[in-house]
Amino acid sequence: MKVLAIQRAPQFSPNSVEKDRAILMAVVDRLCAKGCEVTVACETQLFSLHFPPSTFHLILSMGRLPETLQWLENARTIHHSQIDIVNSPESVAICSNRSHLVSEMKRLGIPLPPEQGTEGYWLKRGDACAQSEGDVVFAAGEEEKAAQIEAFARRGIRDVVVQAHVGGDLVKFYGVQGTGFFRHFYPTDDGQTKFDDEQHNGRASHFPFSLESLQTESERLASAICLSVYGGDAIVRADGSFCIIDFNDWPSFSRCRQEAAEAIASLVEKAC
């Protein structure tokens, strides 16, 4: 089986370029060990490839550039959907537009943070996924919230998602749909962080909650948007209730890379 593995462009891996590459290569190594012929290319190189998409039986893509998503869609359309793509361009497009993703979550009844609160607000660019620290900011009150919205506007970003801060344990979760693989971690336990936003919730208290319910809600969302390889963040309140504050296509799985690589490789085998 011939596989094309597409590496994410650096701007979509803030502080995580090597981690994102590591999970992709861990999957590639397993597929090669199973006898697959794998070609690896960064999404910025796609248009310089000297072979058509029809060369491949399956495409593994971490790409997020609009040109990449269009290239993948064209590849599938031209070849009558005979090429399996993980993750699908449609699912990545939804995750890459936070406003669209939040709308889908509301439609599905996925537990979200409230829009109003008394402990501050999180403002996130709505037109794209976070590419820099300034794309996700905290505002302590209404005046600061208004100032941050103006700051986004000065950067040309007028689509801003605003959610109230929710107190509780920050939990990161990772999954591979259809394989049973689902893991969760508390970032304040190991100190791994991307932008150090975890400080607003403090060290985890490890409040009891239903991991099965978190997995069910995550799988339900992933299934609805056709996202096979996913990750996200949730807040677990003291009473055990939770809300999902972020949901992403193909995270780095840095806390469980080897297990995740096995699950993704298993997913590829099932697809073929």
GROMACS .gro file of C-alpha atoms in nm:
model
  272
    1MET     CA    1   0.000   0.000   0.000
    2LYS     CA    2   0.128   0.345  -0.092
    3VAL     CA    3   0.070   0.623   0.161
    4LEU     CA    4   0.134   0.997   0.149
    5ALA     CA    5   0.202   1.155   0.490
    6ILE     CA    6   0.161   1.534   0.495
    7GLN     CA    7   0.344   1.729   0.764
    8ARG     CA    8   0.183   2.046   0.906
    9ALA     CA    9   0.324   2.386   0.807
   10PRO     CA   10   0.530   2.540   1.093
   11GLN     CA   11   0.291   2.832   1.153
   12PHE     CA   12   0.024   2.586   1.268
   13SER     CA   13   0.256   2.426   1.525
   14PRO     CA   14   0.339   2.712   1.764
   15ASN     CA   15   0.605   2.584   2.006
   16SER     CA   16   0.527   2.232   1.883
   17VAL     CA   17   0.694   2.183   1.543
   18GLU     CA   18   0.910   1.891   1.655
   19LYS     CA   19   0.630   1.733   1.860
   20ASP     CA   20   0.390   1.742   1.564
   21ARG     CA   21   0.651   1.594   1.334
   22ALA     CA   22   0.731   1.326   1.591
   23ILE     CA   23   0.379   1.182   1.602
   24LEU     CA   24   0.354   1.176   1.222
   25MET     CA   25   0.689   0.999   1.190
   26ALA     CA   26   0.595   0.752   1.466
   27VAL     CA   27   0.293   0.653   1.255
   28VAL     CA   28   0.506   0.642   0.938
   29ASP     CA   29   0.756   0.408   1.109
   30ARG     CA   30   0.479   0.166   1.203
   31LEU     CA   31   0.329   0.169   0.856
   32CYS     CA   32   0.669   0.105   0.699
   33ALA     CA   33   0.720  -0.186   0.938
   34LYS     CA   34   0.390  -0.329   0.811
   35GLY     CA   35   0.516  -0.312   0.452
   36CYS     CA   36   0.361   0.016   0.340
   37GLU     CA   37   0.548   0.246   0.103
   38VAL     CA   38   0.527   0.591   0.261
   39THR     CA   39   0.619   0.929   0.113
   40VAL     CA   40   0.653   1.217   0.359
   41ALA     CA   41   0.612   1.581   0.251
   42CYS     CA   42   0.543   1.911   0.424
   43GLU     CA   43   0.220   2.070   0.310
   44THR     CA   44   0.420   2.364   0.172
   45GLN     CA   45   0.577   2.116  -0.076
   46LEU     CA   46   0.256   1.960  -0.206
   47PHE     CA   47   0.243   2.158  -0.527
   48SER     CA   48   0.598   2.065  -0.620
   49LEU     CA   49   0.538   1.691  -0.600
   50HIS     CA   50   0.610   1.513  -0.927
   51PHE     CA   51   0.336   1.254  -0.898
   52PRO     CA   52  -0.046   1.277  -0.892
   53PRO     CA   53  -0.255   1.195  -0.583
   54SER     CA   54  -0.375   0.881  -0.761
   55THR     CA   55  -0.030   0.736  -0.689
   56PHE     CA   56  -0.147   0.674  -0.330
   57HIS     CA   57  -0.404   0.449  -0.171
   58LEU     CA   58  -0.431   0.663   0.143
   59ILE     CA   59  -0.327   1.009   0.260
   60LEU     CA   60  -0.242   1.097   0.621
   61SER     CA   61  -0.267   1.472   0.657
   62MET     CA   62  -0.184   1.710   0.939
   63GLY     CA   63  -0.214   2.000   0.692
   64ARG     CA   64  -0.421   2.311   0.762
   65LEU     CA   65  -0.338   2.552   0.481
   66PRO     CA   66  -0.644   2.639   0.271
   67GLU     CA   67  -0.446   2.534  -0.038
   68THR     CA   68  -0.376   2.196   0.123
   69LEU     CA   69  -0.741   2.136   0.205
   70GLN     CA   70  -0.839   2.228  -0.152
   71TRP     CA   71  -0.567   1.999  -0.292
   72LEU     CA   72  -0.700   1.712  -0.083
   73GLU     CA   73  -1.058   1.781  -0.184
   74ASN     CA   74  -0.960   1.794  -0.550
   75ALA     CA   75  -0.768   1.468  -0.514
   76ARG     CA   76  -1.073   1.294  -0.375
   77THR     CA   77  -1.315   1.446  -0.627
   78ILE     CA   78  -1.102   1.371  -0.932
   79HIS     CA   79  -1.053   1.013  -0.823
   80HIS     CA   80  -1.415   0.955  -0.723
   81SER     CA   81  -1.356   0.929  -0.347
   82GLN     CA   82  -1.131   0.624  -0.391
   83ILE     CA   83  -0.854   0.785  -0.183
   84ASP     CA   84  -0.898   0.763   0.194
   85ILE     CA   85  -0.785   1.080   0.373
   86VAL     CA   86  -0.710   1.101   0.747
   87ASN     CA   87  -0.810   1.364   0.859
   88SER     CA   88  -1.066   1.465   0.596
   89PRO     CA   89  -1.033   1.820   0.457
   90GLU     CA   90  -1.390   1.902   0.565
   91SER     CA   91  -1.324   1.812   0.927
   92VAL     CA   92  -1.000   2.012   0.937
   93ALA     CA   93  -1.177   2.313   0.784
   94ILE     CA   94  -1.431   2.304   1.068
   95CYS     CA   95  -1.161   2.279   1.336
   96SER     CA   96  -0.965   2.558   1.167
   97ASN     CA   97  -1.260   2.794   1.204
   98ARG     CA   98  -1.335   2.823   1.574
   99SER     CA   99  -1.665   3.006   1.519
  100HIS     CA  100  -1.787   2.727   1.292
  101LEU     CA  101  -1.671   2.465   1.541
  102VAL     CA  102  -1.851   2.633   1.832
  103SER     CA  103  -2.169   2.653   1.622
  104GLU     CA  104  -2.146   2.278   1.555
  105MET     CA  105  -2.091   2.209   1.925
  106LYS     CA  106  -2.397   2.416   2.016
  107ARG     CA  107  -2.605   2.234   1.754
  108LEU     CA  108  -2.500   1.898   1.895
  109GLY     CA  109  -2.550   2.000   2.256
  110ILE     CA  110  -2.185   1.945   2.346
  111PRO     CA  111  -2.116   2.100   2.692
  112LEU     CA  112  -1.955   2.442   2.639
  113PRO     CA  113  -1.851   2.725   2.872
  114PRO     CA  114  -2.120   2.992   2.924
  115GLU     CA  115  -2.095   3.319   2.735
  116GLN     CA  116  -2.136   3.527   3.052
  117GLY     CA  117  -1.956   3.490   3.385
  118THR     CA  118  -1.800   3.665   3.682
  119GLU     CA  119  -1.445   3.524   3.674
  120GLY     CA  120  -1.322   3.674   3.350
  121TYR     CA  121  -1.336   3.577   2.984
  122TRP     CA  122  -1.138   3.393   2.721
  123LEU     CA  123  -1.122   3.552   2.377
  124LYS     CA  124  -1.013   3.340   2.082
  125ARG     CA  125  -0.979   3.430   1.718
  126GLY     CA  126  -1.280   3.280   1.547
  127ASP     CA  127  -1.161   3.273   1.187
  128ALA     CA  128  -0.875   3.028   1.239
  129CYS     CA  129  -0.698   2.802   1.487
  130ALA     CA  130  -0.447   2.960   1.723
  131GLN     CA  131  -0.113   3.033   1.557
  132SER     CA  132   0.041   3.258   1.820
  133GLU     CA  133   0.002   3.346   2.187
  134GLY     CA  134  -0.205   3.652   2.095
  135ASP     CA  135  -0.474   3.439   1.931
  136VAL     CA  136  -0.604   3.323   2.272
  137VAL     CA  137  -0.617   3.587   2.548
  138PHE     CA  138  -0.769   3.624   2.893
  139ALA     CA  139  -0.968   3.930   3.003
  140ALA     CA  140  -1.032   3.986   3.373
  141GLY     CA  141  -1.353   4.187   3.324
  142GLU     CA  142  -1.587   4.365   3.084
  143GLU     CA  143  -1.359   4.664   3.016
  144GLU     CA  144  -1.060   4.442   2.944
  145LYS     CA  145  -1.278   4.221   2.726
  146ALA     CA  146  -1.377   4.521   2.514
  147ALA     CA  147  -1.013   4.631   2.492
  148GLN     CA  148  -0.903   4.286   2.378
  149ILE     CA  149  -1.173   4.276   2.111
  150GLU     CA  150  -1.040   4.610   1.984
  151ALA     CA  151  -0.686   4.467   1.987
  152PHE     CA  152  -0.801   4.175   1.772
  153ALA     CA  153  -0.967   4.420   1.533
  154ARG     CA  154  -0.643   4.617   1.496
  155ARG     CA  155  -0.483   4.293   1.380
  156GLY     CA  156  -0.759   4.253   1.121
  157ILE     CA  157  -0.942   3.984   1.324
  158ARG     CA  158  -1.309   4.073   1.365
  159ASP     CA  159  -1.442   3.724   1.425
  160VAL     CA  160  -1.376   3.660   1.796
  161VAL     CA  161  -1.522   3.382   2.011
  162VAL     CA  162  -1.588   3.495   2.370
  163GLN     CA  163  -1.645   3.245   2.649
  164ALA     CA  164  -1.661   3.294   3.024
  165HIS     CA  165  -1.377   3.154   3.232
  166VAL     CA  166  -1.474   2.834   3.412
  167GLY     CA  167  -1.299   2.736   3.733
  168GLY     CA  168  -1.187   2.378   3.779
  169ASP     CA  169  -0.931   2.126   3.657
  170LEU     CA  170  -0.792   2.172   3.307
  171VAL     CA  171  -0.783   1.833   3.135
  172LYS     CA  172  -0.624   1.756   2.800
  173PHE     CA  173  -0.763   1.461   2.609
  174TYR     CA  174  -0.660   1.271   2.297
  175GLY     CA  175  -0.850   1.023   2.083
  176VAL     CA  176  -0.851   0.818   1.763
  177GLN     CA  177  -1.208   0.763   1.655
  178GLY     CA  178  -1.326   0.407   1.607
  179THR     CA  179  -1.025   0.244   1.776
  180GLY     CA  180  -1.119   0.278   2.143
  181PHE     CA  181  -0.809   0.490   2.202
  182PHE     CA  182  -0.880   0.776   2.443
  183ARG     CA  183  -0.638   0.924   2.696
  184HIS     CA  184  -0.653   1.221   2.933
  185PHE     CA  185  -0.388   1.415   3.126
  186TYR     CA  186  -0.356   1.709   3.362
  187PRO     CA  187  -0.096   1.952   3.217
  188THR     CA  188  -0.019   2.103   3.557
  189ASP     CA  189   0.097   1.757   3.671
  190ASP     CA  190   0.382   1.737   3.420
  191GLY     CA  191   0.438   2.106   3.339
  192GLN     CA  192   0.401   2.062   2.962
  193THR     CA  193   0.240   2.376   2.821
  194LYS     CA  194   0.216   2.566   2.496
  195PHE     CA  195   0.127   2.922   2.602
  196ASP     CA  196   0.118   2.885   2.984
  197ASP     CA  197  -0.256   2.963   2.995
  198GLU     CA  198  -0.305   2.683   3.249
  199GLN     CA  199  -0.199   2.923   3.527
  200HIS     CA  200  -0.550   3.073   3.530
  201ASN     CA  201  -0.694   2.747   3.662
  202GLY     CA  202  -0.408   2.665   3.897
  203ARG     CA  203  -0.284   2.319   3.986
  204ALA     CA  204  -0.528   2.037   3.926
  205SER     CA  205  -0.733   1.915   4.222
  206HIS     CA  206  -0.824   1.596   4.033
  207PHE     CA  207  -1.197   1.633   4.089
  208PRO     CA  208  -1.378   1.302   4.026
  209PHE     CA  209  -1.567   1.296   3.695
  210SER     CA  210  -1.697   1.054   3.436
  211LEU     CA  211  -1.418   0.988   3.187
  212GLU     CA  212  -1.663   0.772   2.993
  213SER     CA  213  -1.892   1.074   2.949
  214LEU     CA  214  -1.603   1.291   2.828
  215GLN     CA  215  -1.506   1.023   2.578
  216THR     CA  216  -1.866   0.984   2.464
  217GLU     CA  217  -1.910   1.358   2.404
  218SER     CA  218  -1.572   1.382   2.231
  219GLU     CA  219  -1.645   1.086   2.004
  220ARG     CA  220  -1.990   1.226   1.928
  221LEU     CA  221  -1.839   1.555   1.816
  222ALA     CA  222  -1.557   1.386   1.623
  223SER     CA  223  -1.807   1.161   1.445
  224ALA     CA  224  -2.037   1.452   1.358
  225ILE     CA  225  -1.759   1.645   1.186
  226CYS     CA  226  -1.587   1.332   1.047
  227LEU     CA  227  -1.264   1.388   1.241
  228SER     CA  228  -1.067   1.068   1.295
  229VAL     CA  229  -0.763   1.188   1.490
  230TYR     CA  230  -0.841   1.450   1.751
  231GLY     CA  231  -0.759   1.615   2.082
  232GLY     CA  232  -0.892   1.889   2.300
  233ASP     CA  233  -0.918   2.060   2.636
  234ALA     CA  234  -1.192   2.036   2.897
  235ILE     CA  235  -1.259   2.195   3.234
  236VAL     CA  236  -1.381   1.964   3.510
  237ARG     CA  237  -1.569   2.151   3.781
  238ALA     CA  238  -1.566   2.060   4.151
  239ASP     CA  239  -1.906   1.890   4.115
  240GLY     CA  240  -1.774   1.660   3.840
  241SER     CA  241  -1.950   1.836   3.552
  242PHE     CA  242  -1.733   1.938   3.258
  243CYS     CA  243  -1.728   2.158   2.951
  244ILE     CA  244  -1.511   2.128   2.641
  245ILE     CA  245  -1.318   2.448   2.574
  246ASP     CA  246  -1.114   2.340   2.272
  247PHE     CA  247  -1.119   2.067   2.008
  248ASN     CA  248  -0.844   2.015   1.750
  249ASP     CA  249  -0.751   1.807   1.450
  250TRP     CA  250  -0.451   1.578   1.497
  251PRO     CA  251  -0.268   1.705   1.809
  252SER     CA  252   0.093   1.614   1.893
  253PHE     CA  253  -0.003   1.336   2.138
  254SER     CA  254   0.325   1.417   2.314
  255ARG     CA  255   0.209   1.258   2.641
  256CYS     CA  256   0.105   0.930   2.477
  257ARG     CA  257   0.280   0.933   2.139
  258GLN     CA  258   0.365   0.566   2.104
  259GLU     CA  259   0.018   0.444   2.201
  260ALA     CA  260  -0.143   0.700   1.970
  261ALA     CA  261   0.082   0.601   1.680
  262GLU     CA  262  -0.027   0.238   1.723
  263ALA     CA  263  -0.393   0.343   1.723
  264ILE     CA  264  -0.356   0.562   1.412
  265ALA     CA  265  -0.169   0.286   1.229
  266SER     CA  266  -0.453   0.050   1.327
  267LEU     CA  267  -0.702   0.301   1.188
  268VAL     CA  268  -0.513   0.303   0.857
  269GLU     CA  269  -0.523  -0.076   0.840
  270LYS     CA  270  -0.899  -0.073   0.895
  271ALA     CA  271  -0.943   0.190   0.621
  272CYS     CA  272  -0.761  -0.030   0.375
   0.00000   0.00000   0.00000
